[in-house]
Coordinates of C-alpha atoms and ligand atoms in Angstrom, one line a residue:
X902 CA 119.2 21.1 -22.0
X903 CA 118.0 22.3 -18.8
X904 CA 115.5 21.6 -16.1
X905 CA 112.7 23.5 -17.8
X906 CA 113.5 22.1 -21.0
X907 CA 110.9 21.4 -23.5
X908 CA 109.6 19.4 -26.6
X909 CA 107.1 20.5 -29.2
X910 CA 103.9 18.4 -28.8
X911 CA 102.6 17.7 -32.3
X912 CA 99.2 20.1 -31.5
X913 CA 102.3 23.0 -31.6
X914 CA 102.4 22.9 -27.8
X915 CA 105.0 22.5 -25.8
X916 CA 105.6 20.2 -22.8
X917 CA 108.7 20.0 -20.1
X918 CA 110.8 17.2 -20.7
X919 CA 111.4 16.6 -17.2
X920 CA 109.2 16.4 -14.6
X921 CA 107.6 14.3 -11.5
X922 CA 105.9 10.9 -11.2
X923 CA 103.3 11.3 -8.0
X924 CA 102.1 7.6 -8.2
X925 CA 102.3 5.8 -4.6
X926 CA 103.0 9.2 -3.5
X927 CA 100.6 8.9 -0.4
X928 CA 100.0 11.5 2.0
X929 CA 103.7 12.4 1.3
X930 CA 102.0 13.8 -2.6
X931 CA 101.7 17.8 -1.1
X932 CA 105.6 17.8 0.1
X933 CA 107.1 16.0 -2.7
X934 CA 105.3 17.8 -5.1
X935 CA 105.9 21.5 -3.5
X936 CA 109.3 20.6 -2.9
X937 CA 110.0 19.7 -6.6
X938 CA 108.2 23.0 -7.5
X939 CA 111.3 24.7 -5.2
X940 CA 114.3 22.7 -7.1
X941 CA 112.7 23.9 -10.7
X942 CA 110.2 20.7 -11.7
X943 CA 107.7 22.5 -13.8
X944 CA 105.8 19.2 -15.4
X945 CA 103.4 16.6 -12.5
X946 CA 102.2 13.8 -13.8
X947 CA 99.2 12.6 -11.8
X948 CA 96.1 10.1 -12.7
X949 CA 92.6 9.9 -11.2
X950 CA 93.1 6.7 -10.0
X951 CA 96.7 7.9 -8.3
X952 CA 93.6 9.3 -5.6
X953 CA 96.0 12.6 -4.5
X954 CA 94.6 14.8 -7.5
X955 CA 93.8 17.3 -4.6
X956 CA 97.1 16.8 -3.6
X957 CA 99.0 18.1 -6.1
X958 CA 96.2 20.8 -6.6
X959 CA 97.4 21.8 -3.2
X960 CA 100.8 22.3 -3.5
X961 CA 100.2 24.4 -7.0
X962 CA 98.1 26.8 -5.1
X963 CA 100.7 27.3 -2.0
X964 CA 103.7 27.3 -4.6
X965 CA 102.3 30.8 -6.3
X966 CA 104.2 29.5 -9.4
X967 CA 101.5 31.3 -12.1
X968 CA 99.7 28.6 -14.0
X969 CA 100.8 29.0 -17.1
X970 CA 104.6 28.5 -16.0
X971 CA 103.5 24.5 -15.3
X972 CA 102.5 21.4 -17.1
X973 CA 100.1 19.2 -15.4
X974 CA 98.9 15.9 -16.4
X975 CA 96.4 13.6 -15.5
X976 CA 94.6 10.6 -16.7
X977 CA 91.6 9.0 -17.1
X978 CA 90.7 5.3 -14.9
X979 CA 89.3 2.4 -16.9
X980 CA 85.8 2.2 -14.4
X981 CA 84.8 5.6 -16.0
X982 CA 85.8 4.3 -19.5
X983 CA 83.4 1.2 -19.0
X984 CA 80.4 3.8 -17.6
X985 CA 81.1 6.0 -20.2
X986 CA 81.2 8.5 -17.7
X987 CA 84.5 9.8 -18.3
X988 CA 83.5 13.6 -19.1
X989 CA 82.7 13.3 -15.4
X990 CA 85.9 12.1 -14.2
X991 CA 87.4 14.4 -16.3
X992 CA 85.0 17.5 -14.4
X993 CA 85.9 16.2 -11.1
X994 CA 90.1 15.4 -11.8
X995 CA 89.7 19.6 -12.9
X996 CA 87.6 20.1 -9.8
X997 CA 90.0 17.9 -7.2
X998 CA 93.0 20.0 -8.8
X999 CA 91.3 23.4 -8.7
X1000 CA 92.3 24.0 -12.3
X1001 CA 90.0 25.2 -14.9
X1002 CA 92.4 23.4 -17.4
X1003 CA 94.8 20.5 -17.5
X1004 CA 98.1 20.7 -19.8
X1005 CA 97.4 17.2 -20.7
X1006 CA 94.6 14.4 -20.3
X1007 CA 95.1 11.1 -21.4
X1008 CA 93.8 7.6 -21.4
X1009 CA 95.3 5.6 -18.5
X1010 CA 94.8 2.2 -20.3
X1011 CA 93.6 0.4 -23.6
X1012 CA 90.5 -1.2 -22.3
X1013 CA 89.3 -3.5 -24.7
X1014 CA 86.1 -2.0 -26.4
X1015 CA 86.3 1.2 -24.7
X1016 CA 89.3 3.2 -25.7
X1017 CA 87.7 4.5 -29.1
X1018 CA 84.4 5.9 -27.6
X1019 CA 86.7 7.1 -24.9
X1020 CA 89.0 9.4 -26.9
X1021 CA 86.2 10.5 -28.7
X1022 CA 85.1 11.9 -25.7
X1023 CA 89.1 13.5 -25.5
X1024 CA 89.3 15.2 -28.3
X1025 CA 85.9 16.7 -27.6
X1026 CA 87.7 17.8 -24.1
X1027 CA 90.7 19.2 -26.2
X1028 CA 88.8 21.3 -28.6
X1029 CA 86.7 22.7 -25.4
X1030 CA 90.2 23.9 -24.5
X1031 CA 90.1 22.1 -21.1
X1032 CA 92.5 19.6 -22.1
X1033 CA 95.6 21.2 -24.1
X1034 CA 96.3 17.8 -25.3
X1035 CA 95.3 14.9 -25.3
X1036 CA 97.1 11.3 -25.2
X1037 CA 97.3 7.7 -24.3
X1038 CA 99.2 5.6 -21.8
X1039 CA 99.8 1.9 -22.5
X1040 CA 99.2 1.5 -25.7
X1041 CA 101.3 -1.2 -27.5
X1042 CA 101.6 -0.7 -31.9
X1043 CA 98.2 -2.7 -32.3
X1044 CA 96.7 -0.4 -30.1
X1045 CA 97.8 2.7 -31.5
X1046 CA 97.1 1.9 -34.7
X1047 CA 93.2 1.0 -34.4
X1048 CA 93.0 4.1 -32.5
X1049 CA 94.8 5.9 -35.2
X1050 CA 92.5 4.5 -37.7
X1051 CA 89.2 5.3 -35.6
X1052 CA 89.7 8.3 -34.4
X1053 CA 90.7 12.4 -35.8
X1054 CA 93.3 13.8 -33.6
X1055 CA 96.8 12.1 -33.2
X1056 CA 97.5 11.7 -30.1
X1057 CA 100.5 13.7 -28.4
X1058 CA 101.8 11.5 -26.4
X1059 CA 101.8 7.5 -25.5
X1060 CA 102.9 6.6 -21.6
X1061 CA 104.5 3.7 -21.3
X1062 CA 106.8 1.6 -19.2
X1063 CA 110.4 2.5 -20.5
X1064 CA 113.9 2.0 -18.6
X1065 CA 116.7 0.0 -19.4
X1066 CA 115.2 -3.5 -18.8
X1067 CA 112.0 -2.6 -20.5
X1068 CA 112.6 -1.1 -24.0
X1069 CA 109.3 -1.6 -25.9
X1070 CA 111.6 0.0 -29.1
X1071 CA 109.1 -1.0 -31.5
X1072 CA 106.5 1.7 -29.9
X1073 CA 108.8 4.0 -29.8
X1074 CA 110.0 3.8 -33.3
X1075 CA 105.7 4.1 -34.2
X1076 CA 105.4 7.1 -32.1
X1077 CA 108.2 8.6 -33.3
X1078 CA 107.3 8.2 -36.9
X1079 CA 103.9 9.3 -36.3
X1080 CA 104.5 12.4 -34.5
X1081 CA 104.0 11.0 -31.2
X1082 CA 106.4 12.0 -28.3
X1083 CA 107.0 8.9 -26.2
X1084 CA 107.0 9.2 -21.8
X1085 CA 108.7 7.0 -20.0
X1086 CA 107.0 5.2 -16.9
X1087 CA 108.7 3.8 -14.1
X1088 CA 112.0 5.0 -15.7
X1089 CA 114.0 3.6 -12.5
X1090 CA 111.6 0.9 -12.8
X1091 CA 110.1 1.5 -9.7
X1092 CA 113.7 0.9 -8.5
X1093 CA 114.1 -2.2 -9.6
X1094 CA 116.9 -0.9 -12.3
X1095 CA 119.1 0.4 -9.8
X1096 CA 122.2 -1.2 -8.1
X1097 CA 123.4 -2.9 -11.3
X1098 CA 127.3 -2.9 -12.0
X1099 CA 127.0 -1.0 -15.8
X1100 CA 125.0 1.8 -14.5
X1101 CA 127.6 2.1 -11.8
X1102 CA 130.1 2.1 -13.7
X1103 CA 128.8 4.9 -15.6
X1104 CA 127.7 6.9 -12.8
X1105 CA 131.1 6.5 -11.1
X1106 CA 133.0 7.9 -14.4
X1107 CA 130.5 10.9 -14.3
X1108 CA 130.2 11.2 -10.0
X1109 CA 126.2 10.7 -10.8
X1110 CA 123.9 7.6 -9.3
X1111 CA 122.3 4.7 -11.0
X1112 CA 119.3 6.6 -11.0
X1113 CA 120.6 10.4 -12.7
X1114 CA 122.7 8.0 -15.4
X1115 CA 118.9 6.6 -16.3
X1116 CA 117.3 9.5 -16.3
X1117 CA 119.9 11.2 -18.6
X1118 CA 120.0 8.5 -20.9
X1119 CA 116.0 8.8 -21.4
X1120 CA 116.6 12.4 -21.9
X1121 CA 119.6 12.1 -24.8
X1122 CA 116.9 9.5 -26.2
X1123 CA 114.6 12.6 -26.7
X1124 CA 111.6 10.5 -24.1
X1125 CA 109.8 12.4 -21.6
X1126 CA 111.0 11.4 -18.1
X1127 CA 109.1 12.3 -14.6
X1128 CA 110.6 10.4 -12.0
X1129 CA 108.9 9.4 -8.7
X1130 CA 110.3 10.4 -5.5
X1131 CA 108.5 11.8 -2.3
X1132 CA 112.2 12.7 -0.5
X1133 CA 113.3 16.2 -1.0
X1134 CA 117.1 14.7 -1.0
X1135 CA 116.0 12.4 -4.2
X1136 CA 114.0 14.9 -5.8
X1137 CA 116.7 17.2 -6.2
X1138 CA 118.8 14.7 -7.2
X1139 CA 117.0 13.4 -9.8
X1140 CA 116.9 16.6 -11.2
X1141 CA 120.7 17.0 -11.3
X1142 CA 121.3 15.4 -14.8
X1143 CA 121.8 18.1 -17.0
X1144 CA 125.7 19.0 -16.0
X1145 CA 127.1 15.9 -18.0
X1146 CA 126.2 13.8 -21.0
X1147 CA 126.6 10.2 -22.1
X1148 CA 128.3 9.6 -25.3
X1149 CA 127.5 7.1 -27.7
X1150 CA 129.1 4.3 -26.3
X1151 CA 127.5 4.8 -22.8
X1152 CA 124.3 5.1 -24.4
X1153 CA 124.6 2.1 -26.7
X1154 CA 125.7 -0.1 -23.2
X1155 CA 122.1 0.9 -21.4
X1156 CA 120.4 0.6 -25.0
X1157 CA 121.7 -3.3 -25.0
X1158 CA 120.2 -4.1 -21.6
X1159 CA 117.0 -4.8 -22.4
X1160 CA 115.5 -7.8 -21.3
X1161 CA 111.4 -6.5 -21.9
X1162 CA 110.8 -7.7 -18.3
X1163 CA 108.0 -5.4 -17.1
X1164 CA 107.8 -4.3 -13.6
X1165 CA 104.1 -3.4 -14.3
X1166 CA 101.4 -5.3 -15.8
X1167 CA 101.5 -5.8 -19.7
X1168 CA 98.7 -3.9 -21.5
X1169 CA 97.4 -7.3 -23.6
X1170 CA 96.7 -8.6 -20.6
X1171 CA 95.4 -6.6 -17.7
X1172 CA 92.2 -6.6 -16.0
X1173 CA 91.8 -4.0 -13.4
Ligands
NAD895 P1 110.1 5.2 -10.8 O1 110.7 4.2 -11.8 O2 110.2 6.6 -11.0 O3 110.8 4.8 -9.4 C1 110.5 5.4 -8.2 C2 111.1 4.7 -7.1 O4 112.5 4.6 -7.3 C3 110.9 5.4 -5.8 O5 109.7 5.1 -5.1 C4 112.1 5.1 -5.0 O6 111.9 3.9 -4.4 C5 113.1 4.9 -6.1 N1 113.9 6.1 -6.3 C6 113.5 7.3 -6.9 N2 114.6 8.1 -7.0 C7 115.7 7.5 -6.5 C8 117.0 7.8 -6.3 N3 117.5 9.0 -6.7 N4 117.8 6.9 -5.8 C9 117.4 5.7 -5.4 N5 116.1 5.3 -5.5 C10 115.2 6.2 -6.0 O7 108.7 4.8 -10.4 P2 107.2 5.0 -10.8 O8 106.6 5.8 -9.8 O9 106.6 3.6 -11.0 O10 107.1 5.8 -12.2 C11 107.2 7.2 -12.3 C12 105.9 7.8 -12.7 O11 105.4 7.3 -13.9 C13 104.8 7.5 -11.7 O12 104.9 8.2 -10.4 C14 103.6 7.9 -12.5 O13 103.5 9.3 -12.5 C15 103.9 7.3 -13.8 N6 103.4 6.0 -14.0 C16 102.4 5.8 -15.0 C17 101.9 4.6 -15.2 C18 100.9 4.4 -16.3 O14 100.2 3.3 -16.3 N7 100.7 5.4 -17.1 C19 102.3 3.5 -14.5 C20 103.3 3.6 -13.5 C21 103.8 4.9 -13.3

């Protein structure tokens, strides 16, 4: 397993298991994103409503990495679901990154009443070939399986918060039976995982931090993992997890620290 590692989507595509978060990235996004692209980060995961779509575009271009060496996601925001205008947002996130295709589009959230009309308006996108996949974020079992019921193409992916104090195991058991690769948000949990005594003590048996001992035990799961950083010092280090491996017992310790305390919002109950 390596920095450009990847899995195989269930459309036969693949996608990098590792790669970076840009959310709350600022005016910092260009930087962090351009230096990630210089320590071997392939895969960005962006959103419309993240606002630094450009951004990342931005950094792409001055990289010179070819396209087709890079995975680039971003998502959909729930206004243009309740317009129904989300082949527009979609036009303009492709227009704001100056691509002419993104790796991955998905849903950003389960809005009540609008996520079936929505993804019908995906997989349209997907067999246009301006979406290479198409997924959803937030979407608990109940979710899933109405769209699942509704709709043609199964998703390739579902974007949810996952880190060792929020393990929604019961969606990732459902994705994994149906085919459905699992990415982890807020895998540091916006940092509110780090600085606790277990992970240290891992780390400090391994000489990694907090942080590369959660994103390597998200990796050995087999979840998706793009970590948000916008220092150049964290972005490398965050990507130095793939010279040591937990073994079972390590992993079972961080598997047993859930306490399904969410840093975000829960998707039953949101309203933005
Ligand atoms: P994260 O869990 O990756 O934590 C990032 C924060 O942790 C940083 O801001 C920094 O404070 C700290 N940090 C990062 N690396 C560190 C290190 N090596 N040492 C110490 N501290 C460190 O946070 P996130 O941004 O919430 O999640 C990652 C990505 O997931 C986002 O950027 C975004 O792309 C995606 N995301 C998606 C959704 C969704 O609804 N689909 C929601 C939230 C985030």
């Amino acid at each position: 397993m390596d920095i450009t590692t990847k899995l195989k989507m269930n459309n036969g595509k693949e996608i990098h298991q590792f790669g970076l978060g840009v959310w709350r990235g600022g005016a910092e996004t260009k930087n962090a994103v351009l230096a990630a692209l210089k320590a071997g980060y392939r895969h960005i995961d962006t959103a419309a409503v993240y606002g630094n779509e450009e951004q990342v575009g931005e950094a792409i271009r001055e990289s010179g990495i070819p396209r087709d060496a890079l995975f680039i996601t971003t998502k959909v925001w729930n206004e243009d679901m309740r317009k129904h205008t989300v082949k527009a947002a979609f036009e303009l996130s492709l227009k704001k990154l100056g691509l002419d295709y993104v790796d991955l589009y998905l849903i950003h959230w389960p809005v009540k009443d609008e996520y079936i009309h929505t993804y019908k308006v995906l997989e349209s996108l997907y067999e246009s070939g301006k979406a290479k996949a198409i997924g959803v974020s937030n979407f608990k079992t109940h979710h899933l399986q109405d769209l699942l019921d509704h709709t043609d193409i199964v998703p390739a992916v579902n974007q949810m918060e996952f880190n060792p104090q929020m393990q929604d195991n019961d969606i990732l058991k459902m994705c994994t039976e149906k085919g459905i690769l699992l990415e982890a948000w807020s895998p540091l949990g916006s940092g509110a995982c780090l600085n606790d005594e277990n992970l240290k003590t891992i780390g400090g048996s391994h000489g990694k931090s907090e942080a590369q001992v959660i994103i390597r035990w998200l990796l050995q799961k087999g979840i998706v993992v793009f970590p948000k950083s916008v220092h150049e010092n964290r972005i490398i280090e965050n990507a130095d997890v793939f010279d040591f491996t937990l073994n079972d017992e390590e992993m079972a310790l961080i598997n047993g620290m859930n306490k399904n305390l969410r840093t975000g919002p829960d998707p039953d109950t949101f309203n933005f």
